mmCIF file of C-alpha atoms in Angstrom:
data_model
loop_
_atom_site.group_PDB
_atom_site.id
_atom_site.type_symbol
_atom_site.label_atom_id
_atom_site.label_comp_id
_atom_site.label_asym_id
_atom_site.label_seq_id
_atom_site.Cartn_x
_atom_site.Cartn_y
_atom_site.Cartn_z
ATOM 1 C CA UNK A 1 1.101 28.052 24.126
ATOM 2 C CA UNK A 2 -2.019 27.355 25.403
ATOM 3 C CA UNK A 3 -2.692 23.522 26.178
ATOM 4 C CA UNK A 4 -6.002 23.952 23.354
ATOM 5 C CA UNK A 5 -2.648 25.395 20.734
ATOM 6 C CA UNK A 6 -0.610 22.057 21.833
ATOM 7 C CA UNK A 7 -3.862 20.142 21.325
ATOM 8 C CA UNK A 8 -4.336 21.394 17.965
ATOM 9 C CA UNK A 9 -0.338 21.003 16.912
ATOM 10 C CA UNK A 10 -0.894 17.405 18.283
ATOM 11 C CA UNK A 11 -4.089 16.785 15.893
ATOM 12 C CA UNK A 12 -2.348 18.216 13.074
ATOM 13 C CA UNK A 13 0.403 16.062 13.441
ATOM 14 C CA UNK A 14 -1.663 12.886 13.694
ATOM 15 C CA UNK A 15 -3.324 13.772 11.339
ATOM 16 C CA UNK A 16 -0.321 13.949 8.610
ATOM 17 C CA UNK A 17 1.288 10.698 10.108
ATOM 18 C CA UNK A 18 -2.247 9.449 8.779
ATOM 19 C CA UNK A 19 -2.189 10.718 5.588
ATOM 20 C CA UNK A 20 1.046 9.851 4.653
ATOM 21 C CA UNK A 21 0.382 6.498 5.643
ATOM 22 C CA UNK A 22 -2.746 6.030 3.669
ATOM 23 C CA UNK A 23 -0.666 8.390 0.616
ATOM 24 C CA UNK A 24 -1.040 5.215 -1.724
ATOM 25 C CA UNK A 25 -5.070 4.542 -0.888
ATOM 26 C CA UNK A 26 -6.042 8.408 -1.038
ATOM 27 C CA UNK A 27 -3.841 8.484 -4.374
ATOM 28 C CA UNK A 28 -6.109 5.941 -5.697
ATOM 29 C CA UNK A 29 -9.229 7.931 -4.587
ATOM 30 C CA UNK A 30 -7.944 11.084 -6.312
ATOM 31 C CA UNK A 31 -7.746 8.838 -9.299
ATOM 32 C CA UNK A 32 -11.320 8.016 -9.465
ATOM 33 C CA UNK A 33 -12.162 11.535 -8.336
ATOM 34 C CA UNK A 34 -10.487 12.797 -11.894
ATOM 35 C CA UNK A 35 -12.158 10.258 -13.718
ATOM 36 C CA UNK A 36 -15.729 10.365 -12.454
ATOM 37 C CA UNK A 37 -15.425 14.221 -12.859
ATOM 38 C CA UNK A 38 -14.559 13.804 -16.604
ATOM 39 C CA UNK A 39 -17.583 11.494 -17.158
ATOM 40 C CA UNK A 40 -19.662 13.627 -15.229
ATOM 41 C CA UNK A 41 -18.985 16.453 -17.464
ATOM 42 C CA UNK A 42 -19.061 14.641 -20.498
ATOM 43 C CA UNK A 43 -22.675 13.320 -19.414
ATOM 44 C CA UNK A 44 -23.971 16.751 -18.367
ATOM 45 C CA UNK A 45 -22.548 17.947 -22.357
ATOM 46 C CA UNK A 46 -24.876 15.217 -24.013
ATOM 47 C CA UNK A 47 -27.446 15.784 -21.392
ATOM 48 C CA UNK A 48 -28.062 19.096 -22.259
ATOM 49 C CA UNK A 49 -27.353 19.021 -26.047
ATOM 50 C CA UNK A 50 -29.645 16.044 -26.817
ATOM 51 C CA UNK A 51 -32.364 16.918 -23.961
ATOM 52 C CA UNK A 52 -32.209 13.387 -22.615
ATOM 53 C CA UNK A 53 -32.312 11.862 -19.039
ATOM 54 C CA UNK A 54 -29.001 11.675 -16.973
ATOM 55 C CA UNK A 55 -28.995 7.667 -16.819
ATOM 56 C CA UNK A 56 -29.050 7.956 -20.879
ATOM 57 C CA UNK A 57 -26.327 10.268 -21.392
ATOM 58 C CA UNK A 58 -24.449 8.409 -18.971
ATOM 59 C CA UNK A 59 -25.130 4.758 -20.349
ATOM 60 C CA UNK A 60 -24.028 6.904 -23.755
ATOM 61 C CA UNK A 61 -20.636 7.909 -22.470
ATOM 62 C CA UNK A 62 -19.621 4.766 -20.956
ATOM 63 C CA UNK A 63 -20.581 2.956 -23.915
ATOM 64 C CA UNK A 64 -18.376 5.240 -26.195
ATOM 65 C CA UNK A 65 -15.575 5.133 -23.524
ATOM 66 C CA UNK A 66 -15.849 1.190 -24.238
ATOM 67 C CA UNK A 67 -15.881 1.037 -27.283
ATOM 68 C CA UNK A 68 -12.716 3.453 -27.887
ATOM 69 C CA UNK A 69 -10.516 1.628 -25.191
ATOM 70 C CA UNK A 70 -11.739 -1.781 -26.813
ATOM 71 C CA UNK A 71 -10.473 -0.638 -30.244
ATOM 72 C CA UNK A 72 -7.216 0.834 -28.704
ATOM 73 C CA UNK A 73 -6.682 -2.839 -27.252
ATOM 74 C CA UNK A 74 -8.070 -4.582 -30.209
ATOM 75 C CA UNK A 75 -6.535 -2.858 -32.918
ATOM 76 C CA UNK A 76 -3.890 -0.310 -31.618
ATOM 77 C CA UNK A 77 -2.092 -1.774 -29.136
ATOM 78 C CA UNK A 78 -0.603 -5.306 -30.428
ATOM 79 C CA UNK A 79 0.812 -3.273 -33.322
ATOM 80 C CA UNK A 80 2.277 -0.675 -30.928
ATOM 81 C CA UNK A 81 3.612 -3.300 -28.709
ATOM 82 C CA UNK A 82 5.674 -4.788 -32.125
ATOM 83 C CA UNK A 83 6.916 -1.604 -33.100
ATOM 84 C CA UNK A 84 7.728 -0.727 -29.649
ATOM 85 C CA UNK A 85 9.819 -3.713 -29.005
ATOM 86 C CA UNK A 86 11.453 -2.903 -32.408
ATOM 87 C CA UNK A 87 11.869 0.526 -31.345
ATOM 88 C CA UNK A 88 14.294 -0.552 -28.309
ATOM 89 C CA UNK A 89 16.126 -2.747 -30.337
ATOM 90 C CA UNK A 90 16.761 -0.174 -32.996
ATOM 91 C CA UNK A 91 17.687 3.099 -30.298
ATOM 92 C CA UNK A 92 20.835 1.394 -29.157
ATOM 93 C CA UNK A 93 21.673 0.934 -32.853
ATOM 94 C CA UNK A 94 21.044 4.467 -33.628
ATOM 95 C CA UNK A 95 23.607 5.155 -30.251
ATOM 96 C CA UNK A 96 26.465 3.195 -31.502
ATOM 97 C CA UNK A 97 26.313 5.335 -34.573
ATOM 98 C CA UNK A 98 26.354 8.118 -32.746
ATOM 99 C CA UNK A 99 29.617 6.506 -31.372
ATOM 100 C CA UNK A 100 30.995 5.678 -34.149
ATOM 101 C CA UNK A 101 30.792 8.898 -35.661
ATOM 102 C CA UNK A 102 31.920 11.135 -32.976
ATOM 103 C CA UNK A 103 35.189 8.789 -32.811
ATOM 104 C CA UNK A 104 35.723 9.398 -36.265
ATOM 105 C CA UNK A 105 35.764 13.196 -36.290
ATOM 106 C CA UNK A 106 37.983 12.997 -33.347
ATOM 107 C CA UNK A 107 40.564 11.076 -35.105
ATOM 108 C CA UNK A 108 39.841 13.256 -38.750
ATOM 109 C CA UNK A 109 40.626 16.555 -36.129
ATOM 110 C CA UNK A 110 43.643 14.782 -34.605
ATOM 111 C CA UNK A 111 45.159 14.038 -37.976
ATOM 112 C CA UNK A 112 44.480 17.637 -39.033
ATOM 113 C CA UNK A 113 45.881 19.208 -36.256
ATOM 114 C CA UNK A 114 48.905 16.941 -35.564
ATOM 115 C CA UNK A 115 49.817 15.082 -38.858
ATOM 116 C CA UNK A 116 49.490 11.560 -39.643
ATOM 117 C CA UNK A 117 53.439 11.025 -39.319
ATOM 118 C CA UNK A 118 53.719 13.736 -36.472
ATOM 119 C CA UNK A 119 55.575 11.839 -32.892
ATOM 120 C CA UNK A 120 53.615 14.629 -31.116
ATOM 121 C CA UNK A 121 50.136 13.334 -32.332
ATOM 122 C CA UNK A 122 48.342 13.208 -29.042
ATOM 123 C CA UNK A 123 45.895 9.779 -28.510
ATOM 124 C CA UNK A 124 42.816 11.699 -27.080
ATOM 125 C CA UNK A 125 41.136 8.478 -26.083
ATOM 126 C CA UNK A 126 43.642 6.979 -24.412
ATOM 127 C CA UNK A 127 43.887 10.121 -22.359
ATOM 128 C CA UNK A 128 40.081 9.934 -21.290
ATOM 129 C CA UNK A 129 40.200 6.510 -20.851
ATOM 130 C CA UNK A 130 42.992 7.303 -18.125
ATOM 131 C CA UNK A 131 40.654 9.327 -16.001
ATOM 132 C CA UNK A 132 37.703 7.112 -16.659
ATOM 133 C CA UNK A 133 36.631 4.429 -18.560
ATOM 134 C CA UNK A 134 34.919 5.115 -21.964
ATOM 135 C CA UNK A 135 32.176 2.038 -22.689
ATOM 136 C CA UNK A 136 32.296 0.511 -25.475
ATOM 137 C CA UNK A 137 28.872 0.594 -28.170
ATOM 138 C CA UNK A 138 28.162 -2.508 -27.201
ATOM 139 C CA UNK A 139 27.837 -1.600 -23.031
ATOM 140 C CA UNK A 140 26.243 1.792 -24.256
ATOM 141 C CA UNK A 141 23.409 -0.216 -26.240
ATOM 142 C CA UNK A 142 22.495 -2.851 -23.568
ATOM 143 C CA UNK A 143 22.429 0.466 -20.805
ATOM 144 C CA UNK A 144 20.148 2.136 -22.754
ATOM 145 C CA UNK A 145 18.149 -1.053 -23.274
ATOM 146 C CA UNK A 146 17.845 -1.668 -20.197
ATOM 147 C CA UNK A 147 17.058 1.844 -18.795
ATOM 148 C CA UNK A 148 14.079 1.886 -21.430
ATOM 149 C CA UNK A 149 12.766 -1.780 -20.567
ATOM 150 C CA UNK A 150 12.344 -0.396 -16.711
ATOM 151 C CA UNK A 151 10.902 2.509 -17.667
ATOM 152 C CA UNK A 152 8.333 0.329 -19.770
ATOM 153 C CA UNK A 153 8.213 -1.908 -16.563
ATOM 154 C CA UNK A 154 7.634 1.507 -14.340
ATOM 155 C CA UNK A 155 4.809 2.490 -16.859
ATOM 156 C CA UNK A 156 2.996 -1.346 -16.862
ATOM 157 C CA UNK A 157 2.820 -1.752 -13.230
ATOM 158 C CA UNK A 158 1.389 2.240 -12.605
ATOM 159 C CA UNK A 159 -1.784 0.584 -11.691
ATOM 160 C CA UNK A 160 -0.254 -1.296 -9.134
ATOM 161 C CA UNK A 161 -2.440 -4.734 -10.024
ATOM 162 C CA UNK A 162 -5.994 -5.641 -11.622
ATOM 163 C CA UNK A 163 -7.593 -5.531 -8.279
ATOM 164 C CA UNK A 164 -6.504 -1.724 -7.730
ATOM 165 C CA UNK A 165 -7.665 -0.702 -11.383
ATOM 166 C CA UNK A 166 -11.268 -2.585 -10.739
ATOM 167 C CA UNK A 167 -11.529 -0.372 -7.630
ATOM 168 C CA UNK A 168 -10.283 2.807 -9.210
ATOM 169 C CA UNK A 169 -12.604 1.961 -11.812
ATOM 170 C CA UNK A 170 -15.800 0.776 -9.784
ATOM 171 C CA UNK A 171 -15.353 4.337 -7.283
ATOM 172 C CA UNK A 172 -15.651 6.398 -10.745
ATOM 173 C CA UNK A 173 -18.785 4.649 -11.675
ATOM 174 C CA UNK A 174 -20.432 4.471 -8.443
ATOM 175 C CA UNK A 175 -19.596 8.193 -8.028
ATOM 176 C CA UNK A 176 -20.878 9.191 -11.450
ATOM 177 C CA UNK A 177 -23.963 7.680 -11.217
ATOM 178 C CA UNK A 178 -25.051 10.085 -8.095
ATOM 179 C CA UNK A 179 -22.365 12.932 -8.021
ATOM 180 C CA UNK A 180 -24.611 15.078 -6.380
ATOM 181 C CA UNK A 181 -25.117 12.598 -3.569
ATOM 182 C CA UNK A 182 -21.469 12.164 -3.169
ATOM 183 C CA UNK A 183 -20.946 15.902 -2.662
ATOM 184 C CA UNK A 184 -23.923 16.964 -0.361
ATOM 185 C CA UNK A 185 -22.402 14.289 2.120
ATOM 186 C CA UNK A 186 -19.191 15.818 1.798
ATOM 187 C CA UNK A 187 -20.285 19.009 2.665
ATOM 188 C CA UNK A 188 -22.028 17.488 5.791
ATOM 189 C CA UNK A 189 -18.450 17.073 7.290
ATOM 190 C CA UNK A 190 -17.941 20.820 7.112
ATOM 191 C CA UNK A 191 -19.842 23.512 9.706
ATOM 192 C CA UNK A 192 -22.376 25.099 8.786
ATOM 193 C CA UNK A 193 -21.547 28.319 8.674
ATOM 194 C CA UNK A 194 -18.717 27.278 5.547
ATOM 195 C CA UNK A 195 -20.808 24.766 4.129
ATOM 196 C CA UNK A 196 -21.916 27.254 0.899
ATOM 197 C CA UNK A 197 -18.367 28.625 0.570
ATOM 198 C CA UNK A 198 -17.104 24.719 0.365
ATOM 199 C CA UNK A 199 -19.839 23.918 -2.197
ATOM 200 C CA UNK A 200 -18.709 26.968 -4.128
ATOM 201 C CA UNK A 201 -15.126 26.124 -4.077
ATOM 202 C CA UNK A 202 -16.111 22.364 -5.346
ATOM 203 C CA UNK A 203 -18.071 24.104 -7.985
ATOM 204 C CA UNK A 204 -15.034 25.943 -9.456
ATOM 205 C CA UNK A 205 -13.118 22.886 -8.761
ATOM 206 C CA UNK A 206 -14.940 20.838 -10.876
ATOM 207 C CA UNK A 207 -15.247 23.575 -13.571
ATOM 208 C CA UNK A 208 -11.367 24.076 -13.521
ATOM 209 C CA UNK A 209 -10.929 20.336 -13.914
ATOM 210 C CA UNK A 210 -13.552 20.285 -16.934
ATOM 211 C CA UNK A 211 -11.662 23.220 -18.445
ATOM 212 C CA UNK A 212 -8.106 21.622 -17.868
ATOM 213 C CA UNK A 213 -9.520 18.220 -19.323
ATOM 214 C CA UNK A 214 -10.724 19.878 -22.702
ATOM 215 C CA UNK A 215 -7.627 21.634 -22.829
ATOM 216 C CA UNK A 216 -5.196 18.491 -22.669
ATOM 217 C CA UNK A 217 -7.647 16.824 -24.957
ATOM 218 C CA UNK A 218 -7.468 19.210 -27.950
ATOM 219 C CA UNK A 219 -3.664 19.975 -27.092
ATOM 220 C CA UNK A 220 -2.665 16.055 -27.412
ATOM 221 C CA UNK A 221 -4.814 15.465 -30.337
ATOM 222 C CA UNK A 222 -3.000 18.055 -32.259
ATOM 223 C CA UNK A 223 0.855 17.353 -31.267
ATOM 224 C CA UNK A 224 -0.322 13.488 -31.757
ATOM 225 C CA UNK A 225 -1.584 14.644 -35.363
ATOM 226 C CA UNK A 226 1.552 17.159 -35.990
ATOM 227 C CA UNK A 227 3.773 14.528 -34.941
ATOM 228 C CA UNK A 228 2.241 11.759 -37.420
ATOM 229 C CA UNK A 229 2.151 14.309 -40.414
ATOM 230 C CA UNK A 230 5.955 15.628 -39.623
ATOM 231 C CA UNK A 231 7.296 11.915 -39.177
ATOM 232 C CA UNK A 232 5.701 10.805 -42.186
ATOM 233 C CA UNK A 233 6.982 13.239 -44.287
ATOM 234 C CA UNK A 234 10.423 12.865 -42.757
ATOM 235 C CA UNK A 235 10.232 9.240 -43.599
ATOM 236 C CA UNK A 236 10.897 8.048 -40.377
ATOM 237 C CA UNK A 237 10.054 4.407 -39.290
ATOM 238 C CA UNK A 238 7.323 3.587 -36.472
ATOM 239 C CA UNK A 239 5.209 6.867 -37.310
ATOM 240 C CA UNK A 240 2.288 5.527 -36.093
ATOM 241 C CA UNK A 241 4.061 4.384 -32.710
ATOM 242 C CA UNK A 242 6.124 7.854 -32.199
ATOM 243 C CA UNK A 243 3.114 9.674 -33.018
ATOM 244 C CA UNK A 244 0.925 7.997 -30.245
ATOM 245 C CA UNK A 245 3.701 8.332 -27.539
ATOM 246 C CA UNK A 246 3.718 11.839 -27.922
ATOM 247 C CA UNK A 247 -0.138 12.161 -27.997
ATOM 248 C CA UNK A 248 0.024 10.408 -24.557
ATOM 249 C CA UNK A 249 3.368 11.936 -22.961
ATOM 250 C CA UNK A 250 2.183 15.613 -23.966
ATOM 251 C CA UNK A 251 -0.128 15.163 -20.756
ATOM 252 C CA UNK A 252 3.200 15.493 -18.967
ATOM 253 C CA UNK A 253 4.350 18.812 -19.453
ATOM 254 C CA UNK A 254 7.820 19.759 -19.431
ATOM 255 C CA UNK A 255 9.119 16.080 -19.141
ATOM 256 C CA UNK A 256 6.642 14.430 -21.416
ATOM 257 C CA UNK A 257 7.767 15.821 -24.746
ATOM 258 C CA UNK A 258 11.489 15.363 -24.033
ATOM 259 C CA UNK A 259 11.340 11.851 -23.430
ATOM 260 C CA UNK A 260 8.397 11.540 -26.801
ATOM 261 C CA UNK A 261 11.572 12.814 -28.828
ATOM 262 C CA UNK A 262 13.899 10.634 -28.034
ATOM 263 C CA UNK A 263 12.464 7.696 -29.412
ATOM 264 C CA UNK A 264 11.995 9.216 -32.937
ATOM 265 C CA UNK A 265 15.128 11.071 -33.245
ATOM 266 C CA UNK A 266 17.044 8.113 -32.071
ATOM 267 C CA UNK A 267 15.661 6.030 -34.834
ATOM 268 C CA UNK A 268 16.204 8.891 -37.315
ATOM 269 C CA UNK A 269 19.945 8.136 -36.551
ATOM 270 C CA UNK A 270 19.996 4.963 -38.330
ATOM 271 C CA UNK A 271 19.325 6.797 -41.505
ATOM 272 C CA UNK A 272 21.690 9.761 -42.022
ATOM 273 C CA UNK A 273 23.523 12.335 -39.891
ATOM 274 C CA UNK A 274 20.808 15.234 -40.584
ATOM 275 C CA UNK A 275 17.461 13.354 -39.809
ATOM 276 C CA UNK A 276 17.951 13.452 -35.871
ATOM 277 C CA UNK A 277 18.250 17.183 -36.650
ATOM 278 C CA UNK A 278 15.154 17.704 -38.663
ATOM 279 C CA UNK A 279 13.340 15.564 -36.076
ATOM 280 C CA UNK A 280 14.467 17.691 -33.375
ATOM 281 C CA UNK A 281 13.863 20.570 -35.056
ATOM 282 C CA UNK A 282 10.188 19.170 -35.886
ATOM 283 C CA UNK A 283 9.408 18.591 -32.441
ATOM 284 C CA UNK A 284 10.673 21.989 -30.770
ATOM 285 C CA UNK A 285 8.487 23.565 -33.661
ATOM 286 C CA UNK A 286 5.186 21.388 -33.079
ATOM 287 C CA UNK A 287 5.862 22.258 -29.051
ATOM 288 C CA UNK A 288 5.877 25.973 -29.732
ATOM 289 C CA UNK A 289 3.180 25.565 -32.263
ATOM 290 C CA UNK A 290 1.256 24.001 -29.099
ATOM 291 C CA UNK A 291 2.136 26.705 -26.531
ATOM 292 C CA UNK A 292 1.732 29.624 -28.553
ATOM 293 C CA UNK A 293 -0.880 28.956 -31.182
ATOM 294 C CA UNK A 294 -2.708 26.043 -30.065
ATOM 295 C CA UNK A 295 -3.113 26.906 -25.958
ATOM 296 C CA UNK A 296 -4.077 30.142 -26.867
ATOM 297 C CA UNK A 297 -7.013 29.418 -28.784
ATOM 298 C CA UNK A 298 -8.447 27.298 -26.003
ATOM 299 C CA UNK A 299 -7.009 29.549 -23.583
ATOM 300 C CA UNK A 300 -10.934 30.349 -22.323
ATOM 301 C CA UNK A 301 -11.565 26.995 -21.962
ATOM 302 C CA UNK A 302 -8.231 26.205 -20.313
ATOM 303 C CA UNK A 303 -7.504 26.450 -16.180
ATOM 304 C CA UNK A 304 -4.310 28.542 -16.532
ATOM 305 C CA UNK A 305 -1.871 26.975 -14.241
ATOM 306 C CA UNK A 306 1.222 29.085 -12.977
ATOM 307 C CA UNK A 307 4.191 27.766 -14.538
ATOM 308 C CA UNK A 308 5.766 27.580 -10.575
ATOM 309 C CA UNK A 309 3.042 25.722 -9.973
ATOM 310 C CA UNK A 310 3.209 23.483 -12.432
ATOM 311 C CA UNK A 311 6.725 22.229 -11.924
ATOM 312 C CA UNK A 312 6.497 22.483 -7.746
ATOM 313 C CA UNK A 313 3.619 19.955 -8.256
ATOM 314 C CA UNK A 314 5.259 17.480 -10.798
ATOM 315 C CA UNK A 315 8.323 16.801 -8.345
ATOM 316 C CA UNK A 316 6.685 16.816 -5.370
ATOM 317 C CA UNK A 317 3.759 14.396 -6.392
ATOM 318 C CA UNK A 318 6.255 12.289 -8.236
ATOM 319 C CA UNK A 319 8.336 12.159 -4.995
ATOM 320 C CA UNK A 320 5.263 11.610 -2.728
ATOM 321 C CA UNK A 321 3.217 9.390 -4.504
ATOM 322 C CA UNK A 322 5.647 8.175 -7.745
ATOM 323 C CA UNK A 323 4.896 7.645 -11.634
ATOM 324 C CA UNK A 324 0.925 7.567 -11.180
ATOM 325 C CA UNK A 325 1.707 11.025 -8.777
ATOM 326 C CA UNK A 326 3.129 12.228 -12.070
ATOM 327 C CA UNK A 327 0.525 12.210 -14.354
ATOM 328 C CA UNK A 328 -2.048 13.375 -11.796
ATOM 329 C CA UNK A 329 0.286 16.046 -10.711
ATOM 330 C CA UNK A 330 -1.752 18.280 -13.126
ATOM 331 C CA UNK A 331 -4.951 17.702 -11.935
ATOM 332 C CA UNK A 332 -4.002 17.889 -8.659
ATOM 333 C CA UNK A 333 -2.372 21.611 -9.402
ATOM 334 C CA UNK A 334 -5.423 22.829 -10.734
ATOM 335 C CA UNK A 335 -7.390 21.843 -7.763
ATOM 336 C CA UNK A 336 -5.050 23.295 -5.142
ATOM 337 C CA UNK A 337 -4.142 26.783 -7.599
ATOM 338 C CA UNK A 338 -8.249 26.691 -7.113
ATOM 339 C CA UNK A 339 -8.150 26.362 -3.389
ATOM 340 C CA UNK A 340 -5.516 28.477 -2.473
ATOM 341 C CA UNK A 341 -7.526 31.073 -4.867
ATOM 342 C CA UNK A 342 -10.706 30.727 -3.015
ATOM 343 C CA UNK A 343 -9.371 30.377 0.623
ATOM 344 C CA UNK A 344 -6.934 33.339 0.596
ATOM 345 C CA UNK A 345 -8.993 35.844 -1.522
ATOM 346 C CA UNK A 346 -10.614 37.526 1.180
ATOM 347 C CA UNK A 347 -7.431 37.305 3.472
#
């Protein structure tokens, strides 16, 4: 290798080290860019539709967002927190009911197999306990409750403090006010020979993120509404809270729907044996409707992500950035897919 090659390798290694060291800060910047992208696209749509100046359209967007957020915090969040705390209490009771049901049916099978008076009756639970200690219902309930409390603590700390949240919102607002100016300043870092190509790539990334945002909003609202209807029909407790959980977690593919199904299924266990199965079947049907009916109907507006890239981005960004990386994994995957296509399409 020549001296220039060694120099390039050293530069790459140093750059990688700097990026890794500043990964938390970079994630906040990425979060700001995603939010500003959403705001800018909404501004552009309102500006084109109502034929009004950009400052006025930005004011309208920020006003609507502020009203929605305030409404959520004042009207929706307090009862949701109350119901969610009740859910955390009821989930262990439902799991304890499963434990009792399994033990009862195994005992019946044991009696049916060996007879009540048989001397050869095998104590299945004693044999299992000789290998591994089976926790009782209270232990299971406590462990599950602590796990969900830890999950809430993680979700509550996603913003990493009020200061970081203010930083993200401030940067998002500043970029939203003058997006073209920031874009042109970034382009100054690119050599003139590649500047037009990079400008085109940024435009396609913006379009892809806008399409992804549109598809996710429609998809999540649809899943939330369907969950609300199904849980109301099945008469499952905490309908609104469970529907909101399903709507929010639908943003996280693969993992989100699984987590959102745990709550209503656990609550349904407190009623009777068939209701959890009905809830499980209903959630499976809802996810299939979302995947094969709703999403194809808006496919023209959707960033068509490769399944493998989606899964890799989820695990990769979660490993690197933590819980917030999981939430931002899809928009990051959208951008990465565009970058890969545009960078290597001529090769």
